[in-house]
């Protein structure tokens, strides 16, 4: 049975930002790893390369990060003592605008 762990509300946001920071160096790291003996023996290495080399993967991560930002803003506001309803409303408007423009949540596909 798995054990529940406690995480902070912004952990997902931090994880996305860290993954997105890896995008520029990932192709260099893969090129170097392909020269190593373990790469040829690995069953998952080629699958990993296909995933991280795919432009849609990075695009989806960036859109998820953008959609997550308003939630983090609203949650952070909720932890403050002096927050106006206007500030909270602005966060929801921000989120609604992102959702409307997002291709991730497109019903017209």
Tab-separated table of N, CA, C and O in Angstrom:
chain	number	residue	atom	x	y	z
A	1	UNK	N	0.840	-1.169	0.000
A	1	UNK	CA	0.000	0.000	0.000
A	1	UNK	C	0.892	1.241	0.000
A	1	UNK	O	1.886	1.299	0.694
A	2	UNK	N	0.529	2.204	-0.812
A	2	UNK	CA	1.344	3.406	-0.875
A	2	UNK	C	1.079	4.296	0.333
A	2	UNK	O	0.001	4.264	0.924
A	3	UNK	N	2.064	5.076	0.666
A	3	UNK	CA	1.967	5.954	1.822
A	3	UNK	C	1.710	7.384	1.345
A	3	UNK	O	2.398	7.865	0.445
A	4	UNK	N	0.719	8.027	1.898
A	4	UNK	CA	0.394	9.399	1.517
A	4	UNK	C	1.482	10.338	2.020
A	4	UNK	O	2.011	10.173	3.121
A	5	UNK	N	1.830	11.298	1.180
A	5	UNK	CA	2.806	12.303	1.583
A	5	UNK	C	2.171	13.676	1.462
A	5	UNK	O	1.241	13.883	0.683
A	6	UNK	N	2.654	14.573	2.233
A	6	UNK	CA	2.122	15.928	2.214
A	6	UNK	C	2.978	16.783	1.274
A	6	UNK	O	4.212	16.763	1.354
A	7	UNK	N	2.329	17.484	0.363
A	7	UNK	CA	3.032	18.372	-0.553
A	7	UNK	C	2.413	19.759	-0.471
A	7	UNK	O	1.272	19.926	-0.067
A	8	UNK	N	3.153	20.728	-0.886
A	8	UNK	CA	2.641	22.093	-0.907
A	8	UNK	C	1.810	22.304	-2.166
A	8	UNK	O	2.001	21.634	-3.181
A	9	UNK	N	0.923	23.271	-2.127
A	9	UNK	CA	0.015	23.525	-3.248
A	9	UNK	C	0.747	23.940	-4.509
A	9	UNK	O	0.274	23.731	-5.607
A	10	UNK	N	1.936	24.489	-4.391
A	10	UNK	CA	2.658	24.968	-5.561
A	10	UNK	C	3.659	23.947	-6.114
A	10	UNK	O	4.407	24.241	-7.038
A	11	UNK	N	3.654	22.735	-5.597
A	11	UNK	CA	4.618	21.718	-6.038
A	11	UNK	C	4.500	21.408	-7.523
A	11	UNK	O	5.502	21.256	-8.217
A	12	UNK	N	3.282	21.317	-8.017
A	12	UNK	CA	3.080	21.027	-9.434
A	12	UNK	C	3.642	22.138	-10.303
A	12	UNK	O	4.282	21.892	-11.318
A	13	UNK	N	3.416	23.374	-9.891
A	13	UNK	CA	3.942	24.536	-10.628
A	13	UNK	C	5.466	24.508	-10.655
A	13	UNK	O	6.081	24.735	-11.693
A	14	UNK	N	6.069	24.216	-9.540
A	14	UNK	CA	7.530	24.144	-9.459
A	14	UNK	C	8.049	23.036	-10.369
A	14	UNK	O	9.023	23.223	-11.103
A	15	UNK	N	7.382	21.890	-10.352
A	15	UNK	CA	7.788	20.778	-11.205
A	15	UNK	C	7.715	21.165	-12.680
A	15	UNK	O	8.659	20.915	-13.443
A	16	UNK	N	6.627	21.788	-13.104
A	16	UNK	CA	6.502	22.206	-14.503
A	16	UNK	C	7.601	23.185	-14.899
A	16	UNK	O	8.199	23.057	-15.964
A	17	UNK	N	7.873	24.154	-14.038
A	17	UNK	CA	8.916	25.131	-14.356
A	17	UNK	C	10.283	24.462	-14.484
A	17	UNK	O	11.071	24.803	-15.360
A	18	UNK	N	10.553	23.492	-13.609
A	18	UNK	CA	11.838	22.801	-13.676
A	18	UNK	C	11.958	21.977	-14.945
A	18	UNK	O	13.015	21.947	-15.577
A	19	UNK	N	10.882	21.313	-15.347
A	19	UNK	CA	10.914	20.531	-16.584
A	19	UNK	C	11.111	21.452	-17.779
A	19	UNK	O	11.905	21.157	-18.681
A	20	UNK	N	10.407	22.584	-17.797
A	20	UNK	CA	10.520	23.515	-18.925
A	20	UNK	C	11.916	24.118	-19.031
A	20	UNK	O	12.373	24.438	-20.125
A	21	UNK	N	12.603	24.258	-17.910
A	21	UNK	CA	13.982	24.768	-17.951
A	21	UNK	C	14.931	23.767	-18.606
A	21	UNK	O	16.005	24.135	-19.067
A	22	UNK	N	14.547	22.503	-18.635
A	22	UNK	CA	15.393	21.466	-19.226
A	22	UNK	C	15.287	21.397	-20.743
A	22	UNK	O	16.132	20.772	-21.393
A	23	UNK	N	14.269	22.005	-21.314
A	23	UNK	CA	14.044	21.880	-22.756
A	23	UNK	C	15.276	22.217	-23.597
A	23	UNK	O	15.648	21.438	-24.481
A	24	UNK	N	15.958	23.337	-23.367
A	24	UNK	CA	17.096	23.680	-24.239
A	24	UNK	C	18.267	22.693	-24.164
A	24	UNK	O	18.980	22.510	-25.142
A	25	UNK	N	18.454	22.057	-23.033
A	25	UNK	CA	19.616	21.174	-22.878
A	25	UNK	C	19.294	19.704	-23.129
A	25	UNK	O	20.197	18.869	-23.184
A	26	UNK	N	18.012	19.396	-23.265
A	26	UNK	CA	17.619	17.996	-23.401
A	26	UNK	C	18.196	17.337	-24.651
A	26	UNK	O	18.678	16.201	-24.591
A	27	UNK	N	18.184	18.012	-25.785
A	27	UNK	CA	18.710	17.394	-27.016
A	27	UNK	C	20.211	17.137	-26.904
A	27	UNK	O	20.712	16.109	-27.392
A	28	UNK	N	20.939	18.023	-26.265
A	28	UNK	CA	22.377	17.827	-26.063
A	28	UNK	C	22.616	16.624	-25.144
A	28	UNK	O	23.464	15.777	-25.426
A	29	UNK	N	21.827	16.541	-24.081
A	29	UNK	CA	21.987	15.430	-23.143
A	29	UNK	C	21.670	14.100	-23.814
A	29	UNK	O	22.372	13.098	-23.594
A	30	UNK	N	20.640	14.074	-24.645
A	30	UNK	CA	20.277	12.837	-25.344
A	30	UNK	C	21.369	12.450	-26.339
A	30	UNK	O	21.746	11.280	-26.445
A	31	UNK	N	21.896	13.419	-27.058
A	31	UNK	CA	22.962	13.135	-28.022
A	31	UNK	C	24.188	12.535	-27.324
A	31	UNK	O	24.807	11.595	-27.837
A	32	UNK	N	24.509	13.060	-26.157
A	32	UNK	CA	25.639	12.505	-25.407
A	32	UNK	C	25.321	11.121	-24.849
A	32	UNK	O	26.166	10.227	-24.854
A	33	UNK	N	24.102	10.946	-24.383
A	33	UNK	CA	23.711	9.662	-23.795
A	33	UNK	C	23.673	8.563	-24.839
A	33	UNK	O	23.985	7.408	-24.540
A	34	UNK	N	23.306	8.903	-26.061
A	34	UNK	CA	23.233	7.900	-27.131
A	34	UNK	C	24.592	7.266	-27.415
A	34	UNK	O	24.660	6.161	-27.958
A	35	UNK	N	25.655	7.942	-27.060
A	35	UNK	CA	27.003	7.416	-27.278
A	35	UNK	C	27.434	6.454	-26.168
A	35	UNK	O	28.460	5.798	-26.287
A	36	UNK	N	26.638	6.375	-25.116
A	36	UNK	CA	26.979	5.523	-23.982
A	36	UNK	C	26.396	4.116	-24.165
A	36	UNK	O	25.340	3.955	-24.769
A	37	UNK	N	27.075	3.095	-23.625
A	37	UNK	CA	26.610	1.711	-23.791
A	37	UNK	C	25.218	1.451	-23.194
A	37	UNK	O	24.442	0.680	-23.731
A	38	UNK	N	24.899	2.118	-22.095
A	38	UNK	CA	23.608	1.864	-21.450
A	38	UNK	C	22.434	2.252	-22.345
A	38	UNK	O	21.355	1.681	-22.248
A	39	UNK	N	22.657	3.202	-23.237
A	39	UNK	CA	21.566	3.686	-24.094
A	39	UNK	C	21.049	2.567	-25.009
A	39	UNK	O	19.851	2.396	-25.177
A	40	UNK	N	21.948	1.819	-25.576
A	40	UNK	CA	21.558	0.733	-26.482
A	40	UNK	C	20.859	-0.407	-25.744
A	40	UNK	O	19.997	-1.078	-26.298
A	41	UNK	N	21.228	-0.623	-24.486
A	41	UNK	CA	20.609	-1.691	-23.688
A	41	UNK	C	19.266	-1.276	-23.102
A	41	UNK	O	18.457	-2.117	-22.745
A	42	UNK	N	19.034	0.003	-23.003
A	42	UNK	CA	17.818	0.498	-22.351
A	42	UNK	C	16.585	0.273	-23.212
A	42	UNK	O	16.579	0.562	-24.413
A	43	UNK	N	15.530	-0.218	-22.587
A	43	UNK	CA	14.263	-0.427	-23.293
A	43	UNK	C	13.446	0.869	-23.361
A	43	UNK	O	12.596	1.010	-24.227
A	44	UNK	N	13.699	1.762	-22.453
A	44	UNK	CA	12.902	2.990	-22.400
A	44	UNK	C	13.591	4.205	-23.007
A	44	UNK	O	12.964	5.229	-23.210
A	45	UNK	N	14.869	4.110	-23.295
A	45	UNK	CA	15.624	5.268	-23.789
A	45	UNK	C	15.072	5.806	-25.107
A	45	UNK	O	14.903	7.010	-25.273
A	46	UNK	N	14.777	4.903	-26.037
A	46	UNK	CA	14.273	5.373	-27.333
A	46	UNK	C	12.889	5.989	-27.193
A	46	UNK	O	12.568	6.970	-27.862
A	47	UNK	N	12.076	5.443	-26.306
A	47	UNK	CA	10.742	6.012	-26.060
A	47	UNK	C	10.885	7.406	-25.449
A	47	UNK	O	10.194	8.351	-25.841
A	48	UNK	N	11.801	7.519	-24.492
A	48	UNK	CA	12.065	8.812	-23.860
A	48	UNK	C	12.501	9.840	-24.906
A	48	UNK	O	12.017	10.969	-24.917
A	49	UNK	N	13.395	9.439	-25.800
A	49	UNK	CA	13.884	10.348	-26.837
A	49	UNK	C	12.742	10.818	-27.731
A	49	UNK	O	12.646	12.005	-28.056
A	50	UNK	N	11.868	9.919	-28.115
A	50	UNK	CA	10.733	10.287	-28.974
A	50	UNK	C	9.839	11.299	-28.263
A	50	UNK	O	9.414	12.298	-28.852
A	51	UNK	N	9.567	11.068	-26.990
A	51	UNK	CA	8.679	11.963	-26.237
A	51	UNK	C	9.279	13.361	-26.123
A	51	UNK	O	8.633	14.344	-26.454
A	52	UNK	N	10.513	13.461	-25.642
A	52	UNK	CA	11.084	14.788	-25.395
A	52	UNK	C	11.534	15.485	-26.677
A	52	UNK	O	11.759	16.685	-26.664
A	53	UNK	N	11.632	14.742	-27.773
A	53	UNK	CA	11.978	15.368	-29.050
A	53	UNK	C	10.737	15.889	-29.775
A	53	UNK	O	10.851	16.627	-30.745
A	54	UNK	N	9.599	15.503	-29.304
A	54	UNK	CA	8.339	15.876	-29.937
A	54	UNK	C	7.947	17.298	-29.516
A	54	UNK	O	7.847	17.596	-28.329
A	55	UNK	N	7.724	18.170	-30.475
A	55	UNK	CA	7.387	19.567	-30.175
A	55	UNK	C	6.062	19.702	-29.431
A	55	UNK	O	5.890	20.608	-28.619
A	56	UNK	N	5.121	18.797	-29.702
A	56	UNK	CA	3.824	18.839	-29.015
A	56	UNK	C	3.976	18.621	-27.510
A	56	UNK	O	3.222	19.178	-26.724
A	57	UNK	N	4.931	17.803	-27.127
A	57	UNK	CA	5.187	17.545	-25.703
A	57	UNK	C	5.508	18.853	-24.983
A	57	UNK	O	4.915	19.163	-23.950
A	58	UNK	N	6.427	19.610	-25.542
A	58	UNK	CA	6.839	20.868	-24.914
A	58	UNK	C	5.734	21.911	-24.990
A	58	UNK	O	5.527	22.676	-24.057
A	59	UNK	N	5.003	21.920	-26.096
A	59	UNK	CA	3.892	22.858	-26.244
A	59	UNK	C	2.822	22.576	-25.194
A	59	UNK	O	2.302	23.505	-24.549
A	60	UNK	N	2.496	21.307	-24.992
A	60	UNK	CA	1.495	20.932	-23.991
A	60	UNK	C	1.950	21.301	-22.582
A	60	UNK	O	1.153	21.767	-21.760
A	61	UNK	N	3.233	21.088	-22.295
A	61	UNK	CA	3.758	21.468	-20.977
A	61	UNK	C	3.669	22.982	-20.759
A	61	UNK	O	3.311	23.441	-19.671
A	62	UNK	N	3.994	23.744	-21.790
A	62	UNK	CA	3.923	25.209	-21.673
A	62	UNK	C	2.491	25.673	-21.473
A	62	UNK	O	2.233	26.582	-20.667
A	63	UNK	N	1.550	25.051	-22.184
A	63	UNK	CA	0.148	25.424	-22.007
A	63	UNK	C	-0.367	25.020	-20.625
A	63	UNK	O	-1.130	25.762	-20.006
A	64	UNK	N	0.048	23.858	-20.145
A	64	UNK	CA	-0.341	23.439	-18.792
A	64	UNK	C	0.208	24.404	-17.752
A	64	UNK	O	-0.487	24.755	-16.798
A	65	UNK	N	1.428	24.835	-17.959
A	65	UNK	CA	2.041	25.801	-17.057
A	65	UNK	C	1.270	27.118	-17.072
A	65	UNK	O	1.003	27.708	-16.025
A	66	UNK	N	0.890	27.569	-18.263
A	66	UNK	CA	0.140	28.822	-18.376
A	66	UNK	C	-1.235	28.703	-17.729
A	66	UNK	O	-1.683	29.632	-17.041
A	67	UNK	N	-1.898	27.569	-17.910
A	67	UNK	CA	-3.218	27.374	-17.305
A	67	UNK	C	-3.137	27.232	-15.792
A	67	UNK	O	-4.082	27.560	-15.078
A	68	UNK	N	-2.024	26.758	-15.309
A	68	UNK	CA	-1.845	26.569	-13.872
A	68	UNK	C	-1.538	27.884	-13.148
A	68	UNK	O	-1.826	28.021	-11.960
A	69	UNK	N	-0.985	28.855	-13.855
A	69	UNK	CA	-0.573	30.116	-13.224
A	69	UNK	C	-1.701	30.844	-12.499
A	69	UNK	O	-1.511	31.290	-11.365
A	70	UNK	N	-2.880	31.010	-13.111
A	70	UNK	CA	-3.950	31.703	-12.383
A	70	UNK	C	-4.381	30.971	-11.115
A	70	UNK	O	-4.697	31.603	-10.114
A	71	UNK	N	-4.383	29.634	-11.149
A	71	UNK	CA	-4.736	28.887	-9.943
A	71	UNK	C	-3.747	29.182	-8.824
A	71	UNK	O	-4.132	29.386	-7.674
A	72	UNK	N	-2.467	29.198	-9.163
A	72	UNK	CA	-1.447	29.503	-8.155
A	72	UNK	C	-1.616	30.913	-7.610
A	72	UNK	O	-1.433	31.148	-6.420
A	73	UNK	N	-1.958	31.839	-8.483
A	73	UNK	CA	-2.187	33.226	-8.068
A	73	UNK	C	-3.349	33.296	-7.080
A	73	UNK	O	-3.252	33.919	-6.019
A	74	UNK	N	-4.449	32.630	-7.412
A	74	UNK	CA	-5.639	32.662	-6.558
A	74	UNK	C	-5.375	31.975	-5.224
A	74	UNK	O	-5.765	32.475	-4.162
A	75	UNK	N	-4.698	30.837	-5.270
A	75	UNK	CA	-4.388	30.124	-4.026
A	75	UNK	C	-3.444	30.942	-3.153
A	75	UNK	O	-3.620	31.024	-1.936
A	76	UNK	N	-2.455	31.570	-3.775
A	76	UNK	CA	-1.533	32.412	-3.005
A	76	UNK	C	-2.280	33.579	-2.374
A	76	UNK	O	-2.032	33.932	-1.216
A	77	UNK	N	-3.212	34.164	-3.116
A	77	UNK	CA	-4.019	35.259	-2.557
A	77	UNK	C	-4.833	34.788	-1.354
A	77	UNK	O	-4.986	35.520	-0.377
A	78	UNK	N	-5.354	33.574	-1.448
A	78	UNK	CA	-6.196	33.071	-0.361
A	78	UNK	C	-5.421	32.900	0.936
A	78	UNK	O	-6.018	32.861	2.011
A	79	UNK	N	-4.106	32.799	0.847
A	79	UNK	CA	-3.288	32.656	2.050
A	79	UNK	C	-2.927	33.999	2.687
A	79	UNK	O	-2.409	34.033	3.788
A	80	UNK	N	-3.206	35.080	1.981
A	80	UNK	CA	-2.911	36.407	2.521
A	80	UNK	C	-4.088	36.910	3.351
A	80	UNK	O	-5.228	36.505	3.154
A	81	UNK	N	-3.816	37.828	4.259
A	81	UNK	CA	-4.878	38.349	5.110
A	81	UNK	C	-5.616	39.517	4.468
A	81	UNK	O	-6.816	39.648	4.617
A	82	UNK	N	-4.915	40.377	3.768
A	82	UNK	CA	-5.531	41.575	3.197
A	82	UNK	C	-5.696	41.430	1.685
A	82	UNK	O	-4.955	42.010	0.908
A	83	UNK	N	-6.697	40.669	1.295
A	83	UNK	CA	-6.949	40.436	-0.125
A	83	UNK	C	-8.327	40.978	-0.465
A	83	UNK	O	-9.294	40.735	0.244
A	84	UNK	N	-8.390	41.711	-1.562
A	84	UNK	CA	-9.689	42.239	-1.981
A	84	UNK	C	-10.383	41.243	-2.900
A	84	UNK	O	-9.748	40.404	-3.530
A	85	UNK	N	-11.687	41.364	-2.990
A	85	UNK	CA	-12.432	40.490	-3.902
A	85	UNK	C	-12.049	40.796	-5.347
A	85	UNK	O	-12.090	39.926	-6.207
A	86	UNK	N	-11.650	42.039	-5.621
A	86	UNK	CA	-11.208	42.424	-6.964
A	86	UNK	C	-9.959	41.674	-7.387
A	86	UNK	O	-9.828	41.268	-8.543
A	87	UNK	N	-9.038	41.471	-6.460
A	87	UNK	CA	-7.815	40.720	-6.775
A	87	UNK	C	-8.145	39.262	-7.098
A	87	UNK	O	-7.609	38.694	-8.044
A	88	UNK	N	-9.028	38.678	-6.312
A	88	UNK	CA	-9.429	37.298	-6.561
A	88	UNK	C	-10.179	37.188	-7.886
A	88	UNK	O	-9.944	36.272	-8.678
A	89	UNK	N	-11.071	38.125	-8.138
A	89	UNK	CA	-11.827	38.124	-9.391
A	89	UNK	C	-10.887	38.255	-10.590
A	89	UNK	O	-11.076	37.591	-11.610
A	90	UNK	N	-9.863	39.085	-10.459
A	90	UNK	CA	-8.893	39.257	-11.547
A	90	UNK	C	-8.218	37.923	-11.876
A	90	UNK	O	-7.970	37.615	-13.046
A	91	UNK	N	-7.936	37.125	-10.873
A	91	UNK	CA	-7.352	35.804	-11.099
A	91	UNK	C	-8.280	34.890	-11.878
A	91	UNK	O	-7.855	34.185	-12.788
A	92	UNK	N	-9.562	34.924	-11.550
A	92	UNK	CA	-10.532	34.093	-12.272
A	92	UNK	C	-10.726	34.583	-13.701
A	92	UNK	O	-10.874	33.774	-14.625
A	93	UNK	N	-10.710	35.886	-13.918
A	93	UNK	CA	-10.814	36.420	-15.282
A	93	UNK	C	-9.594	35.997	-16.099
A	93	UNK	O	-9.714	35.600	-17.263
A	94	UNK	N	-8.419	36.080	-15.484
A	94	UNK	CA	-7.180	35.642	-16.126
A	94	UNK	C	-7.304	34.181	-16.561
A	94	UNK	O	-6.987	33.804	-17.689
A	95	UNK	N	-7.800	33.328	-15.643
A	95	UNK	CA	-7.969	31.919	-15.948
A	95	UNK	C	-8.968	31.709	-17.089
A	95	UNK	O	-8.710	30.944	-18.017
A	96	UNK	N	-10.102	32.385	-17.035
A	96	UNK	CA	-11.106	32.222	-18.089
A	96	UNK	C	-10.558	32.629	-19.448
A	96	UNK	O	-10.815	31.972	-20.463
A	97	UNK	N	-9.784	33.710	-19.501
A	97	UNK	CA	-9.179	34.131	-20.768
A	97	UNK	C	-8.211	33.089	-21.300
A	97	UNK	O	-8.178	32.806	-22.498
A	98	UNK	N	-7.407	32.517	-20.424
A	98	UNK	CA	-6.462	31.479	-20.848
A	98	UNK	C	-7.185	30.240	-21.359
A	98	UNK	O	-6.790	29.655	-22.364
A	99	UNK	N	-8.242	29.851	-20.670
A	99	UNK	CA	-8.988	28.661	-21.082
A	99	UNK	C	-9.618	28.883	-22.447
A	99	UNK	O	-9.589	28.015	-23.314
A	100	UNK	N	-10.164	30.068	-22.669
A	100	UNK	CA	-10.787	30.366	-23.956
A	100	UNK	C	-9.775	30.336	-25.099
A	100	UNK	O	-10.089	29.937	-26.208
A	101	UNK	N	-8.553	30.762	-24.838
A	101	UNK	CA	-7.524	30.825	-25.874
A	101	UNK	C	-6.744	29.521	-26.015
A	101	UNK	O	-6.006	29.342	-26.982
A	102	UNK	N	-6.882	28.626	-25.051
A	102	UNK	CA	-6.068	27.423	-25.020
A	102	UNK	C	-6.495	26.406	-26.055
A	102	UNK	O	-7.666	26.177	-26.288
A	103	UNK	N	-5.494	25.775	-26.657
A	103	UNK	CA	-5.757	24.672	-27.579
A	103	UNK	C	-5.876	23.352	-26.821
A	103	UNK	O	-6.361	22.376	-27.363
A	104	UNK	N	-5.407	23.348	-25.576
A	104	UNK	CA	-5.495	22.129	-24.768
A	104	UNK	C	-6.961	21.818	-24.476
A	104	UNK	O	-7.397	20.682	-24.520
A	105	UNK	N	-7.744	22.847	-24.202
A	105	UNK	CA	-9.149	22.666	-23.878
A	105	UNK	C	-9.968	23.201	-25.030
A	105	UNK	O	-10.740	24.122	-24.915
A	106	UNK	N	-9.772	22.634	-26.176
A	106	UNK	CA	-10.485	23.061	-27.376
A	106	UNK	C	-11.520	22.009	-27.739
A	106	UNK	O	-11.202	20.855	-27.954
A	107	UNK	N	-12.761	22.431	-27.813
A	107	UNK	CA	-13.830	21.507	-28.155
A	107	UNK	C	-14.070	21.469	-29.649
A	107	UNK	O	-14.892	20.722	-30.136
A	108	UNK	N	-13.338	22.275	-30.391
A	108	UNK	CA	-13.536	22.361	-31.842
A	108	UNK	C	-12.537	21.503	-32.610
A	108	UNK	O	-12.388	21.660	-33.798
A	109	UNK	N	-11.784	20.657	-31.952
A	109	UNK	CA	-10.766	19.824	-32.612
A	109	UNK	C	-11.416	18.769	-33.464
A	109	UNK	O	-12.413	18.229	-33.198
